[in-house]
XYZ file of N, CA, C and O in Angstrom:
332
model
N 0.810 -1.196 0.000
C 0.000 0.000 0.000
C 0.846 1.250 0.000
O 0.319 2.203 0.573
N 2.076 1.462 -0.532
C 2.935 2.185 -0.257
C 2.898 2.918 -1.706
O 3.599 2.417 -2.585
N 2.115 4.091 -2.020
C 1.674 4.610 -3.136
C 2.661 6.038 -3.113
O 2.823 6.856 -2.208
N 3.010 5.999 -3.943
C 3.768 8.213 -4.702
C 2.747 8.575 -4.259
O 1.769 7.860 -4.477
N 2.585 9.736 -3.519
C 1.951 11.047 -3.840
C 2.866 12.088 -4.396
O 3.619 12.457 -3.494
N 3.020 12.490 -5.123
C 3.472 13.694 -5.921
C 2.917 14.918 -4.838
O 1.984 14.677 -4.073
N 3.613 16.277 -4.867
C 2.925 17.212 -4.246
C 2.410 17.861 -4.950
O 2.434 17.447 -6.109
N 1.790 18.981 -4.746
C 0.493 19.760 -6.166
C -0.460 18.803 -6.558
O -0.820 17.792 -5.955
N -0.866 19.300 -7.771
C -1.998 19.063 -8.118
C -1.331 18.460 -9.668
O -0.262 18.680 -10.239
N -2.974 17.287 -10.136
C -2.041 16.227 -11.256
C -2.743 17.521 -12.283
O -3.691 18.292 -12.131
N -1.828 17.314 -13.273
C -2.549 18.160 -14.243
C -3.502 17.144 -15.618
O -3.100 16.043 -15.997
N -4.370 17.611 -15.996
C -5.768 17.149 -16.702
C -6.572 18.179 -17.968
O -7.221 19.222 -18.055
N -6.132 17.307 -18.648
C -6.488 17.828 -20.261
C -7.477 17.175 -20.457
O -7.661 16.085 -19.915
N -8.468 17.840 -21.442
C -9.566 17.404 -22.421
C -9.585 18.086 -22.932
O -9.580 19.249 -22.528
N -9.629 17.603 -24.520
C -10.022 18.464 -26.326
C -11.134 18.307 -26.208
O -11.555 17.168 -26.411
N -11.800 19.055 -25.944
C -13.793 19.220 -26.173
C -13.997 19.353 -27.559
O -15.166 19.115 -27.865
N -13.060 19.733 -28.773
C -13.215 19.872 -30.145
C -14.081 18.399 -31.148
O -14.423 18.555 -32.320
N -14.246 17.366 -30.547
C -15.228 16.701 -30.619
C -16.599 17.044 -30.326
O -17.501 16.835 -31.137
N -16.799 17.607 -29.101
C -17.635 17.473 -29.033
C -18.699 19.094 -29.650
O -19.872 19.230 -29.998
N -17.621 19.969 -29.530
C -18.050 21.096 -30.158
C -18.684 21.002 -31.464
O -19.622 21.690 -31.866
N -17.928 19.859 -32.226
C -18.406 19.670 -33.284
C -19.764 18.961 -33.300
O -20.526 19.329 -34.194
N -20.129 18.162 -32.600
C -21.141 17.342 -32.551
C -21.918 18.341 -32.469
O -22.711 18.647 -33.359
N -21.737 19.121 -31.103
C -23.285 19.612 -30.909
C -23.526 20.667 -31.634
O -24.713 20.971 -31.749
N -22.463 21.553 -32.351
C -22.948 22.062 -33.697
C -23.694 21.406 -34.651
O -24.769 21.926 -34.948
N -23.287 20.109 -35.346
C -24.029 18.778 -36.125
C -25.719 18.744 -35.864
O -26.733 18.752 -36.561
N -25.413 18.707 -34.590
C -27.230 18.541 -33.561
C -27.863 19.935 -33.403
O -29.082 19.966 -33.235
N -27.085 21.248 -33.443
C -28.005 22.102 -33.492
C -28.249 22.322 -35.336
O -29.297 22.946 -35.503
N -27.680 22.034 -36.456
C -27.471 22.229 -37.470
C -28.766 21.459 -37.963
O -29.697 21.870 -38.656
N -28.486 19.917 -37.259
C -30.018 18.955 -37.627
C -31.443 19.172 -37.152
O -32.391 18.563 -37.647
N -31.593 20.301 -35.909
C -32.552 20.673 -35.244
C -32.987 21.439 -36.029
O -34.026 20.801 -36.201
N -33.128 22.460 -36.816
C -33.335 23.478 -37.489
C -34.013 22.914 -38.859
O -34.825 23.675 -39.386
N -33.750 21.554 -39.546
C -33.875 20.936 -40.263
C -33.680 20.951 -41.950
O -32.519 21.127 -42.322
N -34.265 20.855 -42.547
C -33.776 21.244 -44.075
C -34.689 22.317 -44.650
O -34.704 22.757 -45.799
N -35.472 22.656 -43.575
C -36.366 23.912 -44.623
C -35.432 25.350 -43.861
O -35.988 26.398 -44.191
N -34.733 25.487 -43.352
C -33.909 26.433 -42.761
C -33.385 27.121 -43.551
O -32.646 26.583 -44.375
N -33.569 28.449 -43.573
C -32.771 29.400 -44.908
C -31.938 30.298 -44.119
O -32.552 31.274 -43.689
N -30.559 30.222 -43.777
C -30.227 31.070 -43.329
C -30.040 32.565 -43.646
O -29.890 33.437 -42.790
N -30.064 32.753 -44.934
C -30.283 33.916 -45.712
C -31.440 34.709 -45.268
O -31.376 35.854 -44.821
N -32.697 33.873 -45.459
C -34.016 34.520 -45.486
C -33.669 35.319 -43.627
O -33.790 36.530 -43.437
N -33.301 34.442 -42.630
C -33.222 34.735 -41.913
C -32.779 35.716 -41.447
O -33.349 36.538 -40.730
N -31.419 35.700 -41.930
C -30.604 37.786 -41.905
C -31.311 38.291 -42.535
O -30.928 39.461 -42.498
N -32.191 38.242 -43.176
C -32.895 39.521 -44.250
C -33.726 39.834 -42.868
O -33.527 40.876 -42.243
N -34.876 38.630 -42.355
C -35.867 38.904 -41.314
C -35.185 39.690 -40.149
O -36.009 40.376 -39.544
N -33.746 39.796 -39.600
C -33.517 40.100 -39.160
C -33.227 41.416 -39.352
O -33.607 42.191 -38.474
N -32.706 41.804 -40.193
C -32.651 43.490 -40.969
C -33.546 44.096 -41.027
O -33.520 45.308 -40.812
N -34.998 43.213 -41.447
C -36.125 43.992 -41.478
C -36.517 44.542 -40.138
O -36.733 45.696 -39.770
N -36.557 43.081 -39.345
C -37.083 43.801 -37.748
C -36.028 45.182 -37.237
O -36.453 46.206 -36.701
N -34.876 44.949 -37.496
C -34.071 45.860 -37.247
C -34.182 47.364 -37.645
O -33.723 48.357 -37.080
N -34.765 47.269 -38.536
C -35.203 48.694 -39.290
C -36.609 49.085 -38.882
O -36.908 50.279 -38.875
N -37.402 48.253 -38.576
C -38.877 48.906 -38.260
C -38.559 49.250 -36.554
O -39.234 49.992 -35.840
N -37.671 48.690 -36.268
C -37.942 48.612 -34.911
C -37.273 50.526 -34.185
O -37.650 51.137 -33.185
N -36.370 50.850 -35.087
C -36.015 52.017 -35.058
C -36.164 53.298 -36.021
O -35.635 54.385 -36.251
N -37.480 52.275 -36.537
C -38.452 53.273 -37.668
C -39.170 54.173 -36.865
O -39.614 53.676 -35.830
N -39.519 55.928 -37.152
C -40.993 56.410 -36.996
C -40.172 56.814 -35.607
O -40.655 56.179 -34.669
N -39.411 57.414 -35.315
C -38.370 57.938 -33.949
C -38.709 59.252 -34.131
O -38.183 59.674 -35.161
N -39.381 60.095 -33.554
C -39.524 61.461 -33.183
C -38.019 61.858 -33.161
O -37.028 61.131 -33.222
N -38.145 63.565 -33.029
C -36.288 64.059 -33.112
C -35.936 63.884 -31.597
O -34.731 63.839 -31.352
N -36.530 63.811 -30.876
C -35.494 63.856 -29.618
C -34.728 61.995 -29.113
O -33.664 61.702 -28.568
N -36.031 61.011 -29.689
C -35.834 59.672 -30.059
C -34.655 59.659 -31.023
O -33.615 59.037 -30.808
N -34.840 60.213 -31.836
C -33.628 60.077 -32.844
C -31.899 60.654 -32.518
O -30.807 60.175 -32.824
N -32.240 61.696 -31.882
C -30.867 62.068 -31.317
C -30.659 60.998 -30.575
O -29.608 60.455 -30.916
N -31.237 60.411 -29.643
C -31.033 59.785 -28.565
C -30.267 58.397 -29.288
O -29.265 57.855 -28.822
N -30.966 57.983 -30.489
C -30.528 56.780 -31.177
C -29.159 56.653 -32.031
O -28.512 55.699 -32.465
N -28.987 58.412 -32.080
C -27.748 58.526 -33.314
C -26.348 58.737 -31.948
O -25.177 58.481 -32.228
N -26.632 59.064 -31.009
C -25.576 59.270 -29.770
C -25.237 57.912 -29.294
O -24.078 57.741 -28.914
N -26.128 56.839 -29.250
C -25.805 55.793 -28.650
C -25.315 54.862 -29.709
O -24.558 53.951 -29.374
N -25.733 55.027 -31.157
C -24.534 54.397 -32.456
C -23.665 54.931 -32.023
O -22.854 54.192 -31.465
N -23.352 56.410 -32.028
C -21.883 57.108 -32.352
C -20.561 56.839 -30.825
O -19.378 57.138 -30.663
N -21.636 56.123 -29.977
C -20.994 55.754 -28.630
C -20.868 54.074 -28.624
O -20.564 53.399 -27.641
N -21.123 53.666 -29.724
C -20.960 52.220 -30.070
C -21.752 51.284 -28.675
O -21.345 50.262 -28.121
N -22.513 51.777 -28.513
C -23.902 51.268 -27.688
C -24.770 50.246 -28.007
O -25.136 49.242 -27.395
N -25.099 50.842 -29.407
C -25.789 50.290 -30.523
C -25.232 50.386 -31.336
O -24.355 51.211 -31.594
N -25.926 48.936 -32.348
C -25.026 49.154 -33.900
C -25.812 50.035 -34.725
O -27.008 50.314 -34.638
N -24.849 50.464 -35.624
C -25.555 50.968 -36.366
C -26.179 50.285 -37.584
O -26.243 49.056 -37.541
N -26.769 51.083 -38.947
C -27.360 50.408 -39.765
C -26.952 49.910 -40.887
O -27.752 49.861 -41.821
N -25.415 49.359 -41.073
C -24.740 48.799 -41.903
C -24.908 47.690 -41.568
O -25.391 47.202 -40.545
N -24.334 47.107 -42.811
C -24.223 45.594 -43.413
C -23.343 44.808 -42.242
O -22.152 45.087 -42.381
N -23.555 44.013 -41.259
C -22.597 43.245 -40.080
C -22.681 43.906 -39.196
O -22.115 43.475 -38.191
N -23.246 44.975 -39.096
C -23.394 45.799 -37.643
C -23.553 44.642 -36.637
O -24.168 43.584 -36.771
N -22.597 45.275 -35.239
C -22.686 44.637 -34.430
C -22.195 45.992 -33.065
O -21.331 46.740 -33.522
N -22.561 46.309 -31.763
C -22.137 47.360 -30.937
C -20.850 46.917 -30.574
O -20.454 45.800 -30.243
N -20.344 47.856 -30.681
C -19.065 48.488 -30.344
C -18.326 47.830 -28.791
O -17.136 47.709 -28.501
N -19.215 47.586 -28.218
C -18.933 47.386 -26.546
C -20.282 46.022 -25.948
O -20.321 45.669 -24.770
């Protein structure tokens, strides 16, 4: 019964890159074959635009300060906020 203990701690690896892949695979198959990812960014652009459609001027300042403070994205192509 006369076992090594080493002092510290053992060190312990795992590549999760299996499994990352899988459950990408499984969210990819969930969605199924009528899935358009295209149509989808468009739906998303659209909501994006109505949703900061019809802004009174003090709404609108308020909306163009918080793009220009990278708050919000703005209304280009990949917009994404700043922070």
């Amino acid at each position: 019964m006369d076992q090594d203990h080493a002092s510290g701690p053992i060190p312990f690896t795992i590549d999760l890159t299996f499994e990352e892949a899988r459950r990408r695979a499984e969210v990819v198959a969930a969605l199924g074959p009528d899935w358009d990812p295209v149509a989808v960014l468009r739906g998303e652009d659209e909501a994006y635009a109505l949703l900061y459609s019809g802004l009174d001027a003090e709404q609108q300042r308020t909306y163009d300060m918080l793009v220009a403070a990278g708050v919000l994205p703005g209304g280009e192509p990949g917009r994404a906020a700043a922070h």
